[in-house]
mmCIF file with all atom_site columns, C-alpha atoms in Angstrom:
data_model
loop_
_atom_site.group_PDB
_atom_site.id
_atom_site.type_symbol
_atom_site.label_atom_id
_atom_site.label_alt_id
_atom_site.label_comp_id
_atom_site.label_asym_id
_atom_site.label_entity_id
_atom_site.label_seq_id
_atom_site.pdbx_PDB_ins_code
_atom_site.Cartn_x
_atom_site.Cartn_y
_atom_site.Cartn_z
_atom_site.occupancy
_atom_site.B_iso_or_equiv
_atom_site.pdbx_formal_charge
_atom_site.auth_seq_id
_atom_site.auth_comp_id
_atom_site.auth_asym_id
_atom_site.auth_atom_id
_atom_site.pdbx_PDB_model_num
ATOM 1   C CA . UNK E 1 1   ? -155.498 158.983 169.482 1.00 90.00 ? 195 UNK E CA 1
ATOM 2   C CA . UNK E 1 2   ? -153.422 156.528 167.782 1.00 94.00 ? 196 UNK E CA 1
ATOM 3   C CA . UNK E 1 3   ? -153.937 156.477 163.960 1.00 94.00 ? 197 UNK E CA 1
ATOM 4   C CA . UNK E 1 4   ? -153.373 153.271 161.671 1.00 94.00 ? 198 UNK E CA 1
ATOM 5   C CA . UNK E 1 5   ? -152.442 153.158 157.957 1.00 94.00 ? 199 UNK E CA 1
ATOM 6   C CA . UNK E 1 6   ? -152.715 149.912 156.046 1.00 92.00 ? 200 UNK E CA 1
ATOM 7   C CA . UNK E 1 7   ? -149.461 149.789 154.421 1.00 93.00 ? 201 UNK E CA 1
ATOM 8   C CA . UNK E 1 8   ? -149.326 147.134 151.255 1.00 90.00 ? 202 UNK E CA 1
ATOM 9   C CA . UNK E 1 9   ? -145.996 145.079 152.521 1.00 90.00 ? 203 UNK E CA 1
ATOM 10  C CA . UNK E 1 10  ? -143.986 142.403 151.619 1.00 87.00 ? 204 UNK E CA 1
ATOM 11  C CA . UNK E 1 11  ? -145.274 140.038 153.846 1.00 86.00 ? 205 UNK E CA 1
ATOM 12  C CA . UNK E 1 12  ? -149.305 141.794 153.275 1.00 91.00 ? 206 UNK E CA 1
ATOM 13  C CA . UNK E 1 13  ? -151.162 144.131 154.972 1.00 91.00 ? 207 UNK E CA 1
ATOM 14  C CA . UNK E 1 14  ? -149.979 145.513 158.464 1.00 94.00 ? 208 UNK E CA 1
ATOM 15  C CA . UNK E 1 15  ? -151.659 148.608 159.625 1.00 94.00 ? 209 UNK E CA 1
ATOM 16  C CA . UNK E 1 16  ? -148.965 150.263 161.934 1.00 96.00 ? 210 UNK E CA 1
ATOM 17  C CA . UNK E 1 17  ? -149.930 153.247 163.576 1.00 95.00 ? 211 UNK E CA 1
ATOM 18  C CA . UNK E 1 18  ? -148.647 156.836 164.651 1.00 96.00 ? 212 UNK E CA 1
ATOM 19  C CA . UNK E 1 19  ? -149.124 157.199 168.574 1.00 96.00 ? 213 UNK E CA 1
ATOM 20  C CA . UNK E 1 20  ? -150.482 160.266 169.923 1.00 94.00 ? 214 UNK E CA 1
ATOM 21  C CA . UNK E 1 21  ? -151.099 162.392 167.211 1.00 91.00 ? 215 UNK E CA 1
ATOM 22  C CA . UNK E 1 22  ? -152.987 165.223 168.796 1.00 90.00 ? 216 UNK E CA 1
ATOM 23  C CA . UNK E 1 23  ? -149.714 165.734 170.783 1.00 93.00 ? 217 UNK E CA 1
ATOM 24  C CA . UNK E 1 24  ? -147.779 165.970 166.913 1.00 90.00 ? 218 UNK E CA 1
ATOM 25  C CA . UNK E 1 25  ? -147.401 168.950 164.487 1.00 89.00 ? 219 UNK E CA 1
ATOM 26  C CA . UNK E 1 26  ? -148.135 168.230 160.611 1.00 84.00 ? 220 UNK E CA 1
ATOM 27  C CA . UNK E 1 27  ? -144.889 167.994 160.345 1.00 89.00 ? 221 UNK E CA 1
ATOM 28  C CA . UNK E 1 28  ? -143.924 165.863 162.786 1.00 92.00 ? 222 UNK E CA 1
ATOM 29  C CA . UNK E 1 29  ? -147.373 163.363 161.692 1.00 91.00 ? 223 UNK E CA 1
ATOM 30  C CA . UNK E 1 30  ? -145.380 163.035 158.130 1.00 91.00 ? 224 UNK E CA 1
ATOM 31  C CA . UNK E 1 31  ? -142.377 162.469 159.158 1.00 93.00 ? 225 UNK E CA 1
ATOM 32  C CA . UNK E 1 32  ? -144.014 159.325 161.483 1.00 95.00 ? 226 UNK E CA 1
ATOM 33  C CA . UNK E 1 33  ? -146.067 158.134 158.464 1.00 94.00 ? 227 UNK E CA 1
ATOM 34  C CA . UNK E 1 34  ? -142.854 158.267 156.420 1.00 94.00 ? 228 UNK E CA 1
ATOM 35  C CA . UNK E 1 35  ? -140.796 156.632 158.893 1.00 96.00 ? 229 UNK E CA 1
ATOM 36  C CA . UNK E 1 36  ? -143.671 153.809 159.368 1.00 96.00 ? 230 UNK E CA 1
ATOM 37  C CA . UNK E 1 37  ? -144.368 153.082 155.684 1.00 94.00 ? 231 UNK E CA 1
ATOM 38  C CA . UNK E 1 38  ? -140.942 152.916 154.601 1.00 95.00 ? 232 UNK E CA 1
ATOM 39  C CA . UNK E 1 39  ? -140.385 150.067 157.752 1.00 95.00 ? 233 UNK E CA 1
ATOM 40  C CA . UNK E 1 40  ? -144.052 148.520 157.269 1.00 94.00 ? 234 UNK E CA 1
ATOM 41  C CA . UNK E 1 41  ? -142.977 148.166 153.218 1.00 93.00 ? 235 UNK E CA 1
ATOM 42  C CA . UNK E 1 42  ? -138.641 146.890 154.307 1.00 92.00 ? 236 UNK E CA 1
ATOM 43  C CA . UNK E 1 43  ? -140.298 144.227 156.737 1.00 90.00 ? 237 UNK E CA 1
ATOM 44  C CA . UNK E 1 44  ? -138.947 145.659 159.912 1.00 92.00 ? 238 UNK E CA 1
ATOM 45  C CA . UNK E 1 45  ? -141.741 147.521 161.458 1.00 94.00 ? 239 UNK E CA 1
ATOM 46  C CA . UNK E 1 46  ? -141.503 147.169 165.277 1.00 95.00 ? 240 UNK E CA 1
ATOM 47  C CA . UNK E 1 47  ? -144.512 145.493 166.857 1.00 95.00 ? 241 UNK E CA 1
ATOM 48  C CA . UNK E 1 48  ? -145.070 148.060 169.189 1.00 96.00 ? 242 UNK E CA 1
ATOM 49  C CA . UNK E 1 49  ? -145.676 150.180 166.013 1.00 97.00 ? 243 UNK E CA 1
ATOM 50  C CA . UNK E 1 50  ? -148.360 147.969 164.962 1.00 95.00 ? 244 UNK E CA 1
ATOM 51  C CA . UNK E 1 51  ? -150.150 147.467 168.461 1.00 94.00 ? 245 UNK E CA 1
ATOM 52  C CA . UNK E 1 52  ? -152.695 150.060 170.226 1.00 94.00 ? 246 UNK E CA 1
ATOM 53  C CA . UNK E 1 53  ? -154.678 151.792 166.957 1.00 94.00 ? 247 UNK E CA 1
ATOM 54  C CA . UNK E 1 54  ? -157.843 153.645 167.492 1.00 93.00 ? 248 UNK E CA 1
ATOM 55  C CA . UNK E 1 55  ? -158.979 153.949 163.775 1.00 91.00 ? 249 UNK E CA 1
ATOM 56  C CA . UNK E 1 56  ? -157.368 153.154 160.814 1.00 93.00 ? 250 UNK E CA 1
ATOM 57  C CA . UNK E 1 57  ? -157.213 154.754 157.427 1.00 91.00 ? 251 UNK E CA 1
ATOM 58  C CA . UNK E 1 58  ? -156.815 152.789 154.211 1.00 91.00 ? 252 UNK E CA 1
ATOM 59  C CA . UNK E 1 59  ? -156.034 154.828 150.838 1.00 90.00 ? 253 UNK E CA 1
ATOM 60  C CA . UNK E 1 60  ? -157.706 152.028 148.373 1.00 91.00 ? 254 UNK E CA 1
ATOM 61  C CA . UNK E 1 61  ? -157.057 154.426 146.019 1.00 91.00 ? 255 UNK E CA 1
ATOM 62  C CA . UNK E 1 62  ? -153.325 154.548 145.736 1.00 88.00 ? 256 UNK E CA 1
ATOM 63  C CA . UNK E 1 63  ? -154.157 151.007 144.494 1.00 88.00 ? 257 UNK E CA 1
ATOM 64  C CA . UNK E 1 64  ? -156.265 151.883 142.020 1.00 92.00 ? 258 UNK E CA 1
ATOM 65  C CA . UNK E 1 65  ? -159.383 151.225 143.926 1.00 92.00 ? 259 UNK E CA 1
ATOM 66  C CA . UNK E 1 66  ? -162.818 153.282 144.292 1.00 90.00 ? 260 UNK E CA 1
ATOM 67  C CA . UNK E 1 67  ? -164.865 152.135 146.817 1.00 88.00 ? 261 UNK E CA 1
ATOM 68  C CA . UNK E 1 68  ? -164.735 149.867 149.995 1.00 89.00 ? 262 UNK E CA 1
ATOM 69  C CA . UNK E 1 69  ? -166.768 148.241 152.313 1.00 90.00 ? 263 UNK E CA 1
ATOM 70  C CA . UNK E 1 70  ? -164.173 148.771 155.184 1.00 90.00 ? 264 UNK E CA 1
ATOM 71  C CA . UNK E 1 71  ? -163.742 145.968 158.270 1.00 91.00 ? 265 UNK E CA 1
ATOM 72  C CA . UNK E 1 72  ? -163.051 147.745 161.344 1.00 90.00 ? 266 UNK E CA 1
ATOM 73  C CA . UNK E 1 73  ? -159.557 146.190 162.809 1.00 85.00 ? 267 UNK E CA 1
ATOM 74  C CA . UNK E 1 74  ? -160.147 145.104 165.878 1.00 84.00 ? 268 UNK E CA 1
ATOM 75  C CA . UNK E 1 75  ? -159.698 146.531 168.900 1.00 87.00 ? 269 UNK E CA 1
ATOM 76  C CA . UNK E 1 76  ? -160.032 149.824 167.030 1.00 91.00 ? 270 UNK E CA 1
ATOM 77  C CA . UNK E 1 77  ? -162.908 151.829 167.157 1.00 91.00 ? 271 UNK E CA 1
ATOM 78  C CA . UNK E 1 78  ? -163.418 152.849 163.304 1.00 90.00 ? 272 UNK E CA 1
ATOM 79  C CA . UNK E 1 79  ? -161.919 152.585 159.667 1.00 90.00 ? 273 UNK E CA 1
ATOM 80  C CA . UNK E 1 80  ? -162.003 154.816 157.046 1.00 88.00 ? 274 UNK E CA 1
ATOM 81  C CA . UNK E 1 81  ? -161.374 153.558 153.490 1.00 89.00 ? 275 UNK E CA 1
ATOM 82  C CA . UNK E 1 82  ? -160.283 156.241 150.699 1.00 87.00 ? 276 UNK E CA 1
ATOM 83  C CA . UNK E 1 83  ? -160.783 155.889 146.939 1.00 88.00 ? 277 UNK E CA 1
ATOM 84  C CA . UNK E 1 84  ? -159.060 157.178 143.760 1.00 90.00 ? 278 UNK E CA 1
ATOM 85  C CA . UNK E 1 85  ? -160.227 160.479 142.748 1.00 85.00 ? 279 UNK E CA 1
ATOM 86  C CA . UNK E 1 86  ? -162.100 160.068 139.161 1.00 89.00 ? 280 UNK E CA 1
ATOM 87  C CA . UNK E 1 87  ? -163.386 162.776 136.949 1.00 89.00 ? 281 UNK E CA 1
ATOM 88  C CA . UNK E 1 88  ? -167.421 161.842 136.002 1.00 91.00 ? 282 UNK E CA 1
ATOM 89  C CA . UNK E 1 89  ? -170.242 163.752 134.866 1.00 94.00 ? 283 UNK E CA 1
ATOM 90  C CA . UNK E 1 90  ? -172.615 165.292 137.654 1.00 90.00 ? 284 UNK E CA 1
ATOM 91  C CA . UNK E 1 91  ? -175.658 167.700 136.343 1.00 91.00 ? 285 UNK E CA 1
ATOM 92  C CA . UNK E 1 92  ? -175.202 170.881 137.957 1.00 87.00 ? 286 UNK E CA 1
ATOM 93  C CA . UNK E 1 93  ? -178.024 172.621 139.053 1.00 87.00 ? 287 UNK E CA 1
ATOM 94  C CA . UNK E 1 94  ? -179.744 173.972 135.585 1.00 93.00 ? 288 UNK E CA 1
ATOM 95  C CA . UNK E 1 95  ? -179.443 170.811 134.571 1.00 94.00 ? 289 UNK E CA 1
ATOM 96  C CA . UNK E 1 96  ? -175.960 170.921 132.706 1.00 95.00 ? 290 UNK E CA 1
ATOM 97  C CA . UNK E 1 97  ? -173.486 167.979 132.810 1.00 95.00 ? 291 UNK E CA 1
ATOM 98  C CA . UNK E 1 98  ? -170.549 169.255 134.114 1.00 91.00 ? 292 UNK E CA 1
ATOM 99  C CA . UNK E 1 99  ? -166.679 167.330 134.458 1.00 90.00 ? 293 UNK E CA 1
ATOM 100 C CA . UNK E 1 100 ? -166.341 167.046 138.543 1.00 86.00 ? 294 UNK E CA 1
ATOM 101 C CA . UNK E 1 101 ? -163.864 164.905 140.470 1.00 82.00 ? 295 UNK E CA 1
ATOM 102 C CA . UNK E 1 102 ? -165.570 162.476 142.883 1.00 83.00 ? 296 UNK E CA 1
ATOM 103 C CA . UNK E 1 103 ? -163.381 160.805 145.669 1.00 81.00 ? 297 UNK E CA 1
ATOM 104 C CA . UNK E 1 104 ? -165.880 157.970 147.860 1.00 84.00 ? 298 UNK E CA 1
ATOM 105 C CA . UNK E 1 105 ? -165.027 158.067 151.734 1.00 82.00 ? 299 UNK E CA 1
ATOM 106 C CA . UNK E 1 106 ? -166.388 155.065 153.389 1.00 84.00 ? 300 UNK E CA 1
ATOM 107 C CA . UNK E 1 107 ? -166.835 154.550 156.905 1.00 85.00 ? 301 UNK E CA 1
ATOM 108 C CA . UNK E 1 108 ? -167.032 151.957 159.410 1.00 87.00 ? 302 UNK E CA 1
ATOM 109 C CA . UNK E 1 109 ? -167.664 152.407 163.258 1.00 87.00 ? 303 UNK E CA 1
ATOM 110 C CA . UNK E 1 110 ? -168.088 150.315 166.308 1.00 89.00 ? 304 UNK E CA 1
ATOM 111 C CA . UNK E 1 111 ? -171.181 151.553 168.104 1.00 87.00 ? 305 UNK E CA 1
ATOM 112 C CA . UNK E 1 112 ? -169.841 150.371 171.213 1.00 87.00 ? 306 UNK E CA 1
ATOM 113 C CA . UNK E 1 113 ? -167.508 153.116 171.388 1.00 84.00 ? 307 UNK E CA 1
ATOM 114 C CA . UNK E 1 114 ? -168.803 155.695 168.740 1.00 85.00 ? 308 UNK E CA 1
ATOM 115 C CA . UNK E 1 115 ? -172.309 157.507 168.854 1.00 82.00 ? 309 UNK E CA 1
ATOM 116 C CA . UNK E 1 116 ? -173.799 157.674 165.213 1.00 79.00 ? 310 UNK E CA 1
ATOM 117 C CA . UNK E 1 117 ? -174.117 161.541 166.026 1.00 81.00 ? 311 UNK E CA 1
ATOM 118 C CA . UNK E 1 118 ? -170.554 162.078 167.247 1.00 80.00 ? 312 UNK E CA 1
ATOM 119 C CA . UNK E 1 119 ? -169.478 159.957 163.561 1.00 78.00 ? 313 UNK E CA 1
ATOM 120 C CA . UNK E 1 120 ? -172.271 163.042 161.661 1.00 76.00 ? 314 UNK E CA 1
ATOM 121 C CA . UNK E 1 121 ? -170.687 165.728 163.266 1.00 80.00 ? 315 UNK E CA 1
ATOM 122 C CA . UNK E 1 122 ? -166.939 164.360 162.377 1.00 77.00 ? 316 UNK E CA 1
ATOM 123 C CA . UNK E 1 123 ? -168.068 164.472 158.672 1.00 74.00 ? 317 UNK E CA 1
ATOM 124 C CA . UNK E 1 124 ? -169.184 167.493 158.745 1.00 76.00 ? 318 UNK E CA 1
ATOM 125 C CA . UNK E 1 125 ? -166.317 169.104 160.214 1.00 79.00 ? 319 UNK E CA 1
ATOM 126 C CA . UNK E 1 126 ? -164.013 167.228 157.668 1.00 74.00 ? 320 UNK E CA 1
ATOM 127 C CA . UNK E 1 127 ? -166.203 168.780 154.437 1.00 71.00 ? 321 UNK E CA 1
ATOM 128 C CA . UNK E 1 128 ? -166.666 172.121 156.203 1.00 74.00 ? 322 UNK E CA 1
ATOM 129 C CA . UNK E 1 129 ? -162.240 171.631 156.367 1.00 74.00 ? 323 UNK E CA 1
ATOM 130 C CA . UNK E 1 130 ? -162.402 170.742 152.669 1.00 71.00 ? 324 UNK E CA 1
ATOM 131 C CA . UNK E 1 131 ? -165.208 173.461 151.728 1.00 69.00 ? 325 UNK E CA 1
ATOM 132 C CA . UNK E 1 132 ? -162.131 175.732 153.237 1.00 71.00 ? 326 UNK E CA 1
ATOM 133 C CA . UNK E 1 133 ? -159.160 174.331 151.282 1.00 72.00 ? 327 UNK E CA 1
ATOM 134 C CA . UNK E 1 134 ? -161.139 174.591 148.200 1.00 69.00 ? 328 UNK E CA 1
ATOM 135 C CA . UNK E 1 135 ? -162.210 178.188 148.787 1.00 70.00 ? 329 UNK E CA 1
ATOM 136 C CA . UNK E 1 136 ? -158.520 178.692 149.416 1.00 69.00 ? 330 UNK E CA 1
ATOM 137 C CA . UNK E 1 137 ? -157.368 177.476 145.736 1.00 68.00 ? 331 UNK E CA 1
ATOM 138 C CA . UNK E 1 138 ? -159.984 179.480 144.204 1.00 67.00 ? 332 UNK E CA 1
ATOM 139 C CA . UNK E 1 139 ? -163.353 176.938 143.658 1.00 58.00 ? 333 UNK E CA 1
ATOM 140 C CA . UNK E 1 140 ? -166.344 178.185 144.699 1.00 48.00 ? 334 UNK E CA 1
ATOM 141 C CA . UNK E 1 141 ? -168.323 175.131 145.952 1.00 51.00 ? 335 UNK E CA 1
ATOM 142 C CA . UNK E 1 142 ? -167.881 171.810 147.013 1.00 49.00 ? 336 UNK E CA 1
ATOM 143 C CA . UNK E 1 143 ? -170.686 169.211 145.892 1.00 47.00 ? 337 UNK E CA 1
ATOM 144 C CA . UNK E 1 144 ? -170.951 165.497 147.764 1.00 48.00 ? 338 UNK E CA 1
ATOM 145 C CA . UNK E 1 145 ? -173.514 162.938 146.371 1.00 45.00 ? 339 UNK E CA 1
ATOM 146 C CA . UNK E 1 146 ? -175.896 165.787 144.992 1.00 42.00 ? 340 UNK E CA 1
ATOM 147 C CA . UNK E 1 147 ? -175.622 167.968 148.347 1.00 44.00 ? 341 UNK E CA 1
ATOM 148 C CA . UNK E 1 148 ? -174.361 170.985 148.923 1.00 45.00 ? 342 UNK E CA 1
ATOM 149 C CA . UNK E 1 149 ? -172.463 171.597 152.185 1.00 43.00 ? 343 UNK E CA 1
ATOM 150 C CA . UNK E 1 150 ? -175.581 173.889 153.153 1.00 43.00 ? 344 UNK E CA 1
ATOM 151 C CA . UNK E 1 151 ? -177.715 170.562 152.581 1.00 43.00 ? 345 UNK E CA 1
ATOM 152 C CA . UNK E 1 152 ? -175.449 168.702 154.669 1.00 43.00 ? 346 UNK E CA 1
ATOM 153 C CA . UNK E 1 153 ? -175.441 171.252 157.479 1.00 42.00 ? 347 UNK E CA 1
ATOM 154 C CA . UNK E 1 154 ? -179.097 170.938 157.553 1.00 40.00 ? 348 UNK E CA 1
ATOM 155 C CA . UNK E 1 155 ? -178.917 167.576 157.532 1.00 42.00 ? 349 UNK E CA 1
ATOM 156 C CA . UNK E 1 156 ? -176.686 167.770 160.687 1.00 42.00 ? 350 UNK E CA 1
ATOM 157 C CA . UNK E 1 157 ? -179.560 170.066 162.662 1.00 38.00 ? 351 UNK E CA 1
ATOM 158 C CA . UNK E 1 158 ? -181.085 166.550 163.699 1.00 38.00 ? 352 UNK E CA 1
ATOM 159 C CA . UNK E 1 159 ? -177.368 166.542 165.960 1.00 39.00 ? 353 UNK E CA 1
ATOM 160 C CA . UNK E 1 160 ? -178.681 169.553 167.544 1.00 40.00 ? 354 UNK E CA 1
ATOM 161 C CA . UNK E 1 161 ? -177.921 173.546 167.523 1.00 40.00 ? 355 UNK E CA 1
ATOM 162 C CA . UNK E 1 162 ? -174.616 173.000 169.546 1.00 41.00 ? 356 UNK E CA 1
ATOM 163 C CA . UNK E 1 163 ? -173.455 171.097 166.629 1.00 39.00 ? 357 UNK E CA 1
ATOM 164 C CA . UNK E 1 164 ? -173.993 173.152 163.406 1.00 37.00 ? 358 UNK E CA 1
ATOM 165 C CA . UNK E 1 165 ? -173.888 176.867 164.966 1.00 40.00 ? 359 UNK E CA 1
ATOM 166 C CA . UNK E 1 166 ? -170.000 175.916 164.649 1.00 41.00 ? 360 UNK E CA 1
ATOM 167 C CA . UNK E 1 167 ? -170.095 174.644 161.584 1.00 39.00 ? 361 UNK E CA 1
ATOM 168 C CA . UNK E 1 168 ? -172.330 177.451 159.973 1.00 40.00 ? 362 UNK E CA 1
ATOM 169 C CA . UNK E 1 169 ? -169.494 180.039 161.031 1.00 42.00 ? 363 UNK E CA 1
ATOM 170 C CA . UNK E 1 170 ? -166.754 177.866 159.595 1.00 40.00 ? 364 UNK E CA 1
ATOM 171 C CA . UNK E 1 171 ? -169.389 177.744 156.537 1.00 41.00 ? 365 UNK E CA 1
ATOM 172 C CA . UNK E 1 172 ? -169.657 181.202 156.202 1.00 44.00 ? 366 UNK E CA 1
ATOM 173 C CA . UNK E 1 173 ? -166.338 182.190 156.263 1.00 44.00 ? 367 UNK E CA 1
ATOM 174 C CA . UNK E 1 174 ? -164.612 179.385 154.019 1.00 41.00 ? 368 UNK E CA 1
ATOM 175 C CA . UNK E 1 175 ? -167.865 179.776 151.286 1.00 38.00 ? 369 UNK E CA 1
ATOM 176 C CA . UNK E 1 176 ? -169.021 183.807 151.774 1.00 37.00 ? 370 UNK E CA 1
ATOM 177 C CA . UNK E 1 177 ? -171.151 182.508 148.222 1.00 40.00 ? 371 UNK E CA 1
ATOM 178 C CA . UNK E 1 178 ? -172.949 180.051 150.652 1.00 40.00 ? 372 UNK E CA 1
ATOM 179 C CA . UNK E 1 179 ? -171.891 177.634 148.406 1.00 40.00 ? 373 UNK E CA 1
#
């Protein structure tokens, strides 16, 4: 899988991309990422770099921006558009406003190549990662758009059993609270 960045250049947008990054380590993925910003944003970003993408990702929010209606880059298969964090007011569940920090992840998929279930279960898997990583710095639950991530797991049963048995375990032990 070949992952593209848009990278805000001199000469505009390019979207290089880091080849084969289940092969890579972390490490190795931000090291590539540094390397291809830094030659996207000089101008001298090969154009092998900037050929054979299978999604992109586009931080809006580094540029201030919230929310985006992404346009797949063709011949990729997806895009996925990320916006600022902001800190709003959300009710909690008495009823209390509480201070929460709300990031919008936007989507776009060709359904030539992706199967809307296949896209379901990748989201889940992604907030079931960041239920985890919050549980690890000590917060106890992770609310998206009013649902919990035990609303979105049953929202994912319509995928089928195979699909959120998985996810229930990786539930369970990132949120013992099931939270």
């Amino acid at each position: 899988c070949n992952i593209g960045m848009a990278v805000d250049s001199k000469a505009g947008l390019l979207v290089p991309n880091v080849k084969a990054v289940e092969q890579l380590s972390l490490l190795d993925i931000a090291r590539e990422v540094s390397r291809l910003t830094q030659a996207a944003r000089e101008g001298r970003v090969d154009q092998a770099d900037l050929k054979g993408g299978t999604i992109s990702i586009s931080n809006i929010g580094a540029l201030g921006g919230t929310y985006a209606a992404p346009i797949i880059n063709a011949p990729e298969a997806a895009i996925v558009a990320i916006g600022k964090t902001q800190w709003l007011p959300r009710f909690d569940a008495e009823g209390a406003v509480q201070r929460r920090a709300i990031m919008t992840v936007t989507w776009a998929g060709d359904h030539r190549f992706i199967d809307g279930a296949a896209a379901l279960l990748m989201l889940l898997v992604v907030l079931a990662l960041l239920v985890w990583t919050l549980k690890l710095r000590g917060r106890s639950r992770l609310v998206l758009g009013g649902l919990s991530l035990a609303g979105l797991l049953w929202l994912g049963m319509s995928v089928g059993p195979g699909v959120v048995r998985p996810l229930e375990t990786a539930a369970a032990s990132a949120t013992p609270d099931g939270a």
